GROMACS .gro file of C-alpha atoms in nm:
model
  410
    1UNK     CA    1  16.929  13.818  12.530
    2UNK     CA    2  16.983  13.579  12.194
    3UNK     CA    3  16.775  13.332  12.364
    4UNK     CA    4  16.515  13.559  12.492
    5UNK     CA    5  16.481  13.675  12.148
    6UNK     CA    6  16.504  13.319  12.027
    7UNK     CA    7  16.252  13.200  12.286
    8UNK     CA    8  15.990  13.469  12.183
    9UNK     CA    9  16.062  13.426  11.802
   10UNK     CA   10  15.942  13.069  11.866
   11UNK     CA   11  15.637  13.173  12.081
   12UNK     CA   12  15.490  13.434  11.810
   13UNK     CA   13  15.532  13.159  11.522
   14UNK     CA   14  15.332  12.893  11.776
   15UNK     CA   15  15.074  13.127  11.788
   16UNK     CA   16  15.062  13.215  11.461
   17UNK     CA   17  15.054  12.870  11.343
   18UNK     CA   18  14.774  12.790  11.592
   19UNK     CA   19  14.566  13.086  11.446
   20UNK     CA   20  14.653  12.927  11.107
   21UNK     CA   21  14.485  12.613  11.187
   22UNK     CA   22  14.204  12.708  11.412
   23UNK     CA   23  14.158  12.992  11.090
   24UNK     CA   24  14.170  12.647  10.844
   25UNK     CA   25  13.964  12.399  11.101
   26UNK     CA   26  13.686  12.687  11.061
   27UNK     CA   27  13.685  12.716  10.722
   28UNK     CA   28  13.683  12.321  10.693
   29UNK     CA   29  13.391  12.332  10.947
   30UNK     CA   30  13.249  12.585  10.762
   31UNK     CA   31  13.243  12.428  10.450
   32UNK     CA   32  13.153  12.085  10.579
   33UNK     CA   33  12.869  12.278  10.728
   34UNK     CA   34  12.739  12.424  10.376
   35UNK     CA   35  12.779  12.092  10.230
   36UNK     CA   36  12.544  11.876  10.482
   37UNK     CA   37  12.335  12.202  10.470
   38UNK     CA   38  12.302  12.108  10.082
   39UNK     CA   39  12.291  11.719  10.095
   40UNK     CA   40  12.011  11.750  10.368
   41UNK     CA   41  11.817  12.042  10.131
   42UNK     CA   42  11.876  11.798   9.856
   43UNK     CA   43  11.753  11.501  10.070
   44UNK     CA   44  11.437  11.741  10.137
   45UNK     CA   45  11.405  11.781   9.761
   46UNK     CA   46  11.438  11.418   9.679
   47UNK     CA   47  11.177  11.300   9.971
   48UNK     CA   48  10.926  11.596   9.817
   49UNK     CA   49  10.966  11.482   9.481
   50UNK     CA   50  10.903  11.071   9.556
   51UNK     CA   51  10.605  11.189   9.743
   52UNK     CA   52  10.356  10.854   9.669
   53UNK     CA   53  10.083  10.678   9.775
   54UNK     CA   54  10.260  10.387   9.881
   55UNK     CA   55  10.012  10.347  10.194
   56UNK     CA   56  10.151  10.669  10.304
   57UNK     CA   57  10.443  10.469  10.432
   58UNK     CA   58  10.690  10.449  10.182
   59UNK     CA   59  10.966  10.564  10.419
   60UNK     CA   60  10.868  10.326  10.706
   61UNK     CA   61  10.845  10.013  10.465
   62UNK     CA   62  11.063   9.759  10.588
   63UNK     CA   63  11.206   9.499  10.315
   64UNK     CA   64  10.942   9.221  10.458
   65UNK     CA   65  10.680   9.490  10.402
   66UNK     CA   66  10.807   9.590  10.004
   67UNK     CA   67  10.829   9.200   9.931
   68UNK     CA   68  10.493   9.198  10.101
   69UNK     CA   69  10.361   9.449   9.865
   70UNK     CA   70  10.518   9.279   9.550
   71UNK     CA   71  10.342   8.986   9.664
   72UNK     CA   72  10.011   9.187   9.668
   73UNK     CA   73  10.062   9.337   9.328
   74UNK     CA   74  10.135   8.984   9.204
   75UNK     CA   75   9.856   8.829   9.365
   76UNK     CA   76   9.635   9.105   9.209
   77UNK     CA   77   9.769   9.006   8.862
   78UNK     CA   78   9.715   8.657   8.916
   79UNK     CA   79   9.390   8.715   9.006
   80UNK     CA   80   9.270   8.927   8.746
   81UNK     CA   81   9.401   8.695   8.473
   82UNK     CA   82   9.227   8.390   8.654
   83UNK     CA   83   8.863   8.607   8.641
   84UNK     CA   84   8.909   8.661   8.251
   85UNK     CA   85   8.971   8.295   8.165
   86UNK     CA   86   8.734   8.208   8.375
   87UNK     CA   87   8.515   8.480   8.210
   88UNK     CA   88   8.656   8.297   7.877
   89UNK     CA   89   8.539   7.969   7.959
   90UNK     CA   90   8.229   8.074   8.068
   91UNK     CA   91   8.157   8.212   7.728
   92UNK     CA   92   8.307   7.917   7.544
   93UNK     CA   93   8.072   7.714   7.751
   94UNK     CA   94   7.804   7.928   7.669
   95UNK     CA   95   7.906   7.880   7.266
   96UNK     CA   96   7.935   7.511   7.286
   97UNK     CA   97   7.568   7.467   7.397
   98UNK     CA   98   7.478   7.720   7.137
   99UNK     CA   99   7.676   7.561   6.846
  100UNK     CA  100   7.557   7.205   6.987
  101UNK     CA  101   7.156   7.340   6.924
  102UNK     CA  102   7.232   7.509   6.637
  103UNK     CA  103   7.415   7.153   6.512
  104UNK     CA  104   7.106   6.933   6.619
  105UNK     CA  105   6.853   7.193   6.409
  106UNK     CA  106   7.050   7.184   6.155
  107UNK     CA  107   7.073   6.815   6.131
  108UNK     CA  108   6.698   6.821   6.171
  109UNK     CA  109   6.682   7.006   5.857
  110UNK     CA  110   6.900   6.824   5.648
  111UNK     CA  111   6.686   6.510   5.745
  112UNK     CA  112   6.408   6.684   5.638
  113UNK     CA  113   6.506   6.792   5.341
  114UNK     CA  114   6.675   6.450   5.230
  115UNK     CA  115   6.348   6.311   5.320
  116UNK     CA  116   6.192   6.535   5.066
  117UNK     CA  117   6.509   6.486   4.801
  118UNK     CA  118   6.396   6.103   4.861
  119UNK     CA  119   6.039   6.170   4.822
  120UNK     CA  120   6.125   6.332   4.481
  121UNK     CA  121   6.325   6.072   4.328
  122UNK     CA  122   6.043   5.810   4.436
  123UNK     CA  123   5.813   6.023   4.226
  124UNK     CA  124   6.049   6.063   3.953
  125UNK     CA  125   6.093   5.649   3.931
  126UNK     CA  126   5.735   5.586   3.960
  127UNK     CA  127   5.685   5.808   3.663
  128UNK     CA  128   5.891   5.528   3.456
  129UNK     CA  129   6.000   5.651   3.124
  130UNK     CA  130   5.826   5.963   3.087
  131UNK     CA  131   6.066   6.223   3.055
  132UNK     CA  132   6.012   6.608   3.052
  133UNK     CA  133   5.974   6.627   2.698
  134UNK     CA  134   5.724   6.399   2.664
  135UNK     CA  135   5.492   6.578   2.902
  136UNK     CA  136   5.589   6.898   2.669
  137UNK     CA  137   5.474   6.693   2.339
  138UNK     CA  138   5.171   6.535   2.500
  139UNK     CA  139   5.043   6.904   2.529
  140UNK     CA  140   4.673   6.989   2.428
  141UNK     CA  141   4.754   7.317   2.234
  142UNK     CA  142   4.946   7.681   2.288
  143UNK     CA  143   4.787   7.679   2.631
  144UNK     CA  144   4.829   7.327   2.796
  145UNK     CA  145   5.204   7.368   2.643
  146UNK     CA  146   5.313   7.679   2.859
  147UNK     CA  147   5.133   7.539   3.142
  148UNK     CA  148   5.311   7.247   3.151
  149UNK     CA  149   5.648   7.413   3.033
  150UNK     CA  150   5.599   7.656   3.320
  151UNK     CA  151   5.540   7.346   3.571
  152UNK     CA  152   5.809   7.218   3.443
  153UNK     CA  153   6.056   7.481   3.470
  154UNK     CA  154   5.941   7.526   3.857
  155UNK     CA  155   5.997   7.167   3.900
  156UNK     CA  156   6.365   7.164   3.785
  157UNK     CA  157   6.416   7.490   3.953
  158UNK     CA  158   6.250   7.326   4.279
  159UNK     CA  159   6.490   7.045   4.263
  160UNK     CA  160   6.805   7.233   4.158
  161UNK     CA  161   6.712   7.428   4.497
  162UNK     CA  162   6.654   7.182   4.730
  163UNK     CA  163   6.979   6.975   4.612
  164UNK     CA  164   7.181   7.316   4.666
  165UNK     CA  165   7.018   7.388   5.017
  166UNK     CA  166   7.106   6.990   5.127
  167UNK     CA  167   7.481   7.003   5.017
  168UNK     CA  168   7.482   7.425   5.178
  169UNK     CA  169   7.321   7.259   5.508
  170UNK     CA  170   7.566   6.975   5.511
  171UNK     CA  171   7.845   7.253   5.505
  172UNK     CA  172   7.693   7.428   5.770
  173UNK     CA  173   7.693   7.153   5.990
  174UNK     CA  174   8.068   7.046   5.959
  175UNK     CA  175   8.171   7.398   5.957
  176UNK     CA  176   7.986   7.451   6.260
  177UNK     CA  177   8.130   7.102   6.421
  178UNK     CA  178   8.479   7.225   6.322
  179UNK     CA  179   8.387   7.511   6.529
  180UNK     CA  180   8.275   7.332   6.814
  181UNK     CA  181   8.566   7.112   6.851
  182UNK     CA  182   8.811   7.447   6.844
  183UNK     CA  183   8.586   7.563   7.115
  184UNK     CA  184   8.597   7.269   7.307
  185UNK     CA  185   9.016   7.285   7.263
  186UNK     CA  186   9.033   7.640   7.367
  187UNK     CA  187   8.819   7.603   7.706
  188UNK     CA  188   9.013   7.301   7.756
  189UNK     CA  189   9.339   7.513   7.702
  190UNK     CA  190   9.147   7.820   7.922
  191UNK     CA  191   9.083   7.566   8.206
  192UNK     CA  192   9.440   7.452   8.239
  193UNK     CA  193   9.566   7.780   8.226
  194UNK     CA  194   9.323   7.928   8.487
  195UNK     CA  195   9.426   7.597   8.705
  196UNK     CA  196   9.819   7.670   8.667
  197UNK     CA  197   9.790   8.078   8.764
  198UNK     CA  198   9.575   7.915   9.021
  199UNK     CA  199   9.819   7.694   9.171
  200UNK     CA  200  10.045   7.974   9.133
  201UNK     CA  201   9.851   8.225   9.294
  202UNK     CA  202   9.818   7.921   9.609
  203UNK     CA  203  10.219   7.977   9.658
  204UNK     CA  204  10.246   8.352   9.661
  205UNK     CA  205   9.943   8.360   9.925
  206UNK     CA  206  10.160   8.110  10.140
  207UNK     CA  207  10.476   8.308  10.105
  208UNK     CA  208  10.260   8.616  10.163
  209UNK     CA  209  10.140   8.471  10.508
  210UNK     CA  210  10.452   8.332  10.600
  211UNK     CA  211  10.626   8.711  10.612
  212UNK     CA  212  10.304   8.846  10.744
  213UNK     CA  213  10.336   8.611  11.016
  214UNK     CA  214  10.678   8.744  11.147
  215UNK     CA  215  10.600   9.100  11.105
  216UNK     CA  216  10.611   9.353  11.433
  217UNK     CA  217  10.321   9.508  11.548
  218UNK     CA  218  10.416   9.821  11.429
  219UNK     CA  219  10.448   9.681  11.052
  220UNK     CA  220  10.168   9.473  11.061
  221UNK     CA  221   9.953   9.772  11.151
  222UNK     CA  222  10.109   9.911  10.783
  223UNK     CA  223  10.017   9.569  10.628
  224UNK     CA  224   9.669   9.614  10.719
  225UNK     CA  225   9.704   9.979  10.515
  226UNK     CA  226   9.844   9.813  10.238
  227UNK     CA  227   9.578   9.535  10.227
  228UNK     CA  228   9.298   9.788  10.252
  229UNK     CA  229   9.439  10.002   9.948
  230UNK     CA  230   9.481   9.691   9.751
  231UNK     CA  231   9.094   9.610   9.838
  232UNK     CA  232   8.945   9.935   9.771
  233UNK     CA  233   9.167   9.908   9.423
  234UNK     CA  234   9.028   9.616   9.318
  235UNK     CA  235   8.660   9.751   9.398
  236UNK     CA  236   8.731  10.056   9.204
  237UNK     CA  237   8.851   9.858   8.920
  238UNK     CA  238   8.550   9.612   8.910
  239UNK     CA  239   8.314   9.900   8.921
  240UNK     CA  240   8.498  10.047   8.636
  241UNK     CA  241   8.506   9.753   8.440
  242UNK     CA  242   8.143   9.681   8.453
  243UNK     CA  243   8.093  10.095   8.362
  244UNK     CA  244   8.305  10.034   8.012
  245UNK     CA  245   8.122   9.709   7.942
  246UNK     CA  246   7.785   9.905   7.956
  247UNK     CA  247   7.902  10.217   7.783
  248UNK     CA  248   8.075   9.946   7.515
  249UNK     CA  249   7.737   9.752   7.486
  250UNK     CA  250   7.548  10.128   7.432
  251UNK     CA  251   7.820  10.213   7.192
  252UNK     CA  252   7.756   9.891   6.980
  253UNK     CA  253   7.317   9.935   6.966
  254UNK     CA  254   7.370  10.281   6.869
  255UNK     CA  255   7.631  10.172   6.605
  256UNK     CA  256   7.345   9.888   6.475
  257UNK     CA  257   7.087  10.145   6.502
  258UNK     CA  258   7.285  10.311   6.286
  259UNK     CA  259   7.370  10.096   6.030
  260UNK     CA  260   7.039   9.955   6.008
  261UNK     CA  261   6.886  10.298   5.928
  262UNK     CA  262   7.138  10.337   5.627
  263UNK     CA  263   7.035   9.965   5.492
  264UNK     CA  264   7.379   9.828   5.622
  265UNK     CA  265   7.339   9.532   5.850
  266UNK     CA  266   7.710   9.474   5.963
  267UNK     CA  267   7.832   9.695   6.232
  268UNK     CA  268   8.172   9.831   6.204
  269UNK     CA  269   8.470   9.742   6.419
  270UNK     CA  270   8.575  10.127   6.638
  271UNK     CA  271   8.952  10.102   6.618
  272UNK     CA  272   9.160  10.182   6.910
  273UNK     CA  273   9.098  10.577   7.082
  274UNK     CA  274   9.430  10.770   7.000
  275UNK     CA  275   9.644  10.872   7.241
  276UNK     CA  276   9.644  11.213   7.079
  277UNK     CA  277   9.385  11.498   7.227
  278UNK     CA  278   9.458  11.444   7.599
  279UNK     CA  279   9.632  11.708   7.781
  280UNK     CA  280   9.840  11.717   8.126
  281UNK     CA  281   9.595  11.731   8.444
  282UNK     CA  282   9.831  12.009   8.557
  283UNK     CA  283   9.894  12.314   8.409
  284UNK     CA  284  10.279  12.336   8.277
  285UNK     CA  285  10.394  11.989   8.347
  286UNK     CA  286  10.463  11.742   8.113
  287UNK     CA  287  10.557  11.352   8.105
  288UNK     CA  288  10.930  11.512   8.169
  289UNK     CA  289  10.756  11.617   8.525
  290UNK     CA  290  10.651  11.304   8.611
  291UNK     CA  291  10.806  11.225   8.928
  292UNK     CA  292  10.665  10.872   9.021
  293UNK     CA  293  10.621  10.615   8.691
  294UNK     CA  294  10.368  10.406   8.611
  295UNK     CA  295  10.470  10.073   8.834
  296UNK     CA  296  10.753  10.285   8.940
  297UNK     CA  297  10.715  10.039   9.229
  298UNK     CA  298  10.511   9.770   9.284
  299UNK     CA  299  10.145   9.780   9.279
  300UNK     CA  300  10.169  10.152   9.137
  301UNK     CA  301   9.892  10.178   8.928
  302UNK     CA  302   9.932  10.535   8.763
  303UNK     CA  303  10.183  10.766   8.778
  304UNK     CA  304  10.214  11.096   9.008
  305UNK     CA  305  10.319  11.462   8.976
  306UNK     CA  306  10.516  11.591   9.295
  307UNK     CA  307  10.706  11.907   9.367
  308UNK     CA  308  10.988  11.905   9.100
  309UNK     CA  309  11.199  12.149   8.984
  310UNK     CA  310  10.900  12.390   8.879
  311UNK     CA  311  10.804  12.396   9.213
  312UNK     CA  312  10.517  12.262   9.459
  313UNK     CA  313  10.195  12.130   9.367
  314UNK     CA  314  10.019  12.204   9.687
  315UNK     CA  315   9.648  12.279   9.557
  316UNK     CA  316   9.738  12.390   9.239
  317UNK     CA  317   9.365  12.289   9.014
  318UNK     CA  318   9.361  11.907   8.870
  319UNK     CA  319   9.259  11.980   8.513
  320UNK     CA  320   8.999  11.745   8.284
  321UNK     CA  321   9.282  11.569   8.061
  322UNK     CA  322   9.004  11.544   7.805
  323UNK     CA  323   8.603  11.639   7.805
  324UNK     CA  324   8.380  11.374   7.912
  325UNK     CA  325   8.127  11.294   8.176
  326UNK     CA  326   8.215  11.231   8.516
  327UNK     CA  327   8.134  10.893   8.657
  328UNK     CA  328   8.289  10.879   9.004
  329UNK     CA  329   8.347  11.181   9.219
  330UNK     CA  330   8.358  11.071   9.596
  331UNK     CA  331   8.611  11.049   9.900
  332UNK     CA  332   8.743  10.704  10.068
  333UNK     CA  333   8.735  10.739  10.437
  334UNK     CA  334   8.712  10.439  10.718
  335UNK     CA  335   8.457  10.461  10.968
  336UNK     CA  336   8.605  10.658  11.163
  337UNK     CA  337   8.621  10.912  10.916
  338UNK     CA  338   8.991  10.922  10.840
  339UNK     CA  339   9.095  10.917  10.457
  340UNK     CA  340   9.263  10.588  10.286
  341UNK     CA  341   9.353  10.483   9.993
  342UNK     CA  342   9.310  10.730   9.675
  343UNK     CA  343   9.122  11.001   9.926
  344UNK     CA  344   8.955  11.250   9.737
  345UNK     CA  345   8.958  11.115   9.366
  346UNK     CA  346   8.765  11.155   9.062
  347UNK     CA  347   8.673  10.936   8.756
  348UNK     CA  348   8.581  11.080   8.392
  349UNK     CA  349   8.448  10.858   8.155
  350UNK     CA  350   8.559  11.025   7.751
  351UNK     CA  351   8.319  10.856   7.555
  352UNK     CA  352   8.586  10.656   7.345
  353UNK     CA  353   8.668  10.388   7.570
  354UNK     CA  354   8.932  10.582   7.779
  355UNK     CA  355   8.874  10.717   8.141
  356UNK     CA  356   9.086  10.862   8.362
  357UNK     CA  357   9.126  10.874   8.737
  358UNK     CA  358   9.257  11.146   8.960
  359UNK     CA  359   9.337  11.095   9.322
  360UNK     CA  360   9.462  11.208   9.650
  361UNK     CA  361   9.315  11.551   9.598
  362UNK     CA  362   9.189  11.796   9.853
  363UNK     CA  363   8.958  11.907   9.708
  364UNK     CA  364   8.677  11.815   9.430
  365UNK     CA  365   8.481  12.042   9.191
  366UNK     CA  366   8.251  11.845   9.007
  367UNK     CA  367   8.033  11.587   9.143
  368UNK     CA  368   7.908  11.238   8.962
  369UNK     CA  369   7.746  11.307   8.599
  370UNK     CA  370   7.841  11.625   8.517
  371UNK     CA  371   7.975  11.736   8.229
  372UNK     CA  372   8.325  11.831   8.197
  373UNK     CA  373   8.529  11.989   7.949
  374UNK     CA  374   8.883  11.957   7.829
  375UNK     CA  375   9.081  12.182   8.062
  376UNK     CA  376   8.848  12.246   8.320
  377UNK     CA  377   8.951  12.331   8.697
  378UNK     CA  378   8.762  11.960   8.851
  379UNK     CA  379   8.967  12.028   9.178
  380UNK     CA  380   9.278  12.084   9.364
  381UNK     CA  381   9.602  11.893   9.437
  382UNK     CA  382   9.628  11.773   9.785
  383UNK     CA  383   9.780  11.464   9.980
  384UNK     CA  384   9.417  11.294  10.077
  385UNK     CA  385   9.480  10.893  10.151
  386UNK     CA  386   9.763  10.686  10.103
  387UNK     CA  387  10.002  10.943  10.022
  388UNK     CA  388  10.314  11.089  10.170
  389UNK     CA  389  10.305  11.415  10.088
  390UNK     CA  390  10.116  11.641   9.796
  391UNK     CA  391  10.066  11.509   9.476
  392UNK     CA  392   9.853  11.419   9.145
  393UNK     CA  393   9.830  11.069   9.125
  394UNK     CA  394   9.681  11.019   8.756
  395UNK     CA  395   9.536  10.715   8.561
  396UNK     CA  396   9.447  10.611   8.229
  397UNK     CA  397   9.204  10.330   8.176
  398UNK     CA  398   9.100  10.184   7.855
  399UNK     CA  399   8.815   9.969   7.766
  400UNK     CA  400   8.796   9.848   8.155
  401UNK     CA  401   9.186   9.780   8.222
  402UNK     CA  402   9.453  10.027   8.346
  403UNK     CA  403   9.691  10.114   8.070
  404UNK     CA  404  10.063  10.323   8.082
  405UNK     CA  405   9.939  10.673   8.117
  406UNK     CA  406  10.271  10.839   8.009
  407UNK     CA  407  10.136  10.748   7.647
  408UNK     CA  408   9.867  10.953   7.703
  409UNK     CA  409  10.054  11.239   7.856
  410UNK     CA  410  10.172  11.562   7.602
   0.00000   0.00000   0.00000
């Protein structure tokens, strides 16, 4: 009987232990499942919060593609810098030509003035020892005295002006020659810098092409999208730089006209547009809500507002960060009608040297030429073009060049 009782106790104990183990296992499993669900939710949230425009394939990009993207960004920078240097060289060459022409004119003027002075000296020599005092004393009456006095005064004044003019022309020629030499030195420096950057650009292009040659077919297709996007951005940059130059020329002309009407021939130099006075392009979002920053990754030329702790942004109204004129309102599409690059985007010129760009929208509410006020709804957030999910890509341009938008966001 005792054996049977012990056996029963052991049997019951083993069952209880099994129940405890199974219960613990279920608790552990449930805990692990909850943790996994939380992790998955966190990952999904992170994916949503990093929605961006890196060819719409950010999560699919291999190390090689990421490196190629960096090369493209560096190549674009070098090309831009080379373009600026070539523009400087062209301007300097024009200035040198103008200065050389001006120097020739001034030297001719100097020779003419010197010839006049020589004639005056010869005339004075030929007059012998006759002095201005002798001329006055030989006057026939008061009227003749006054007439000769006036003539002498005019001659003396002319001689003084001639000498001063000769000296001023000589100084101007020297200054022009010094400036000319400085310009020639600058042009040589610019040419040297441009050549160095061309060499660096050539190295980058060769390294990039080497990587491209080893890509898979799928990666090459993605690379094609990256190249397409870079080309579109370059074209947009060219267009906006040209518009900025036109606006600056118009502003200077208006300023000169205003100053001339006031009798002031000197135009004033405007100060840099204030970073104040802008609002966020998304209501309720501040610089703290930026999900991808300026150059947060290679080639990212603006800032992004995507889903964050404040919720999703899909369909949210896009606001004009400042009042101005819409200079671009269009959709970038391929021949087959599919969106590419910035997709549906808008550019607003604010008339003070700044422009703002709003990209990847699902809808645009304003067209080119429209005057918009600050805070006006110009479109709605979407995911058109090279975008991994709903977000607003926002850029700020100053005098035709991109700048960090974060400093303009309150």
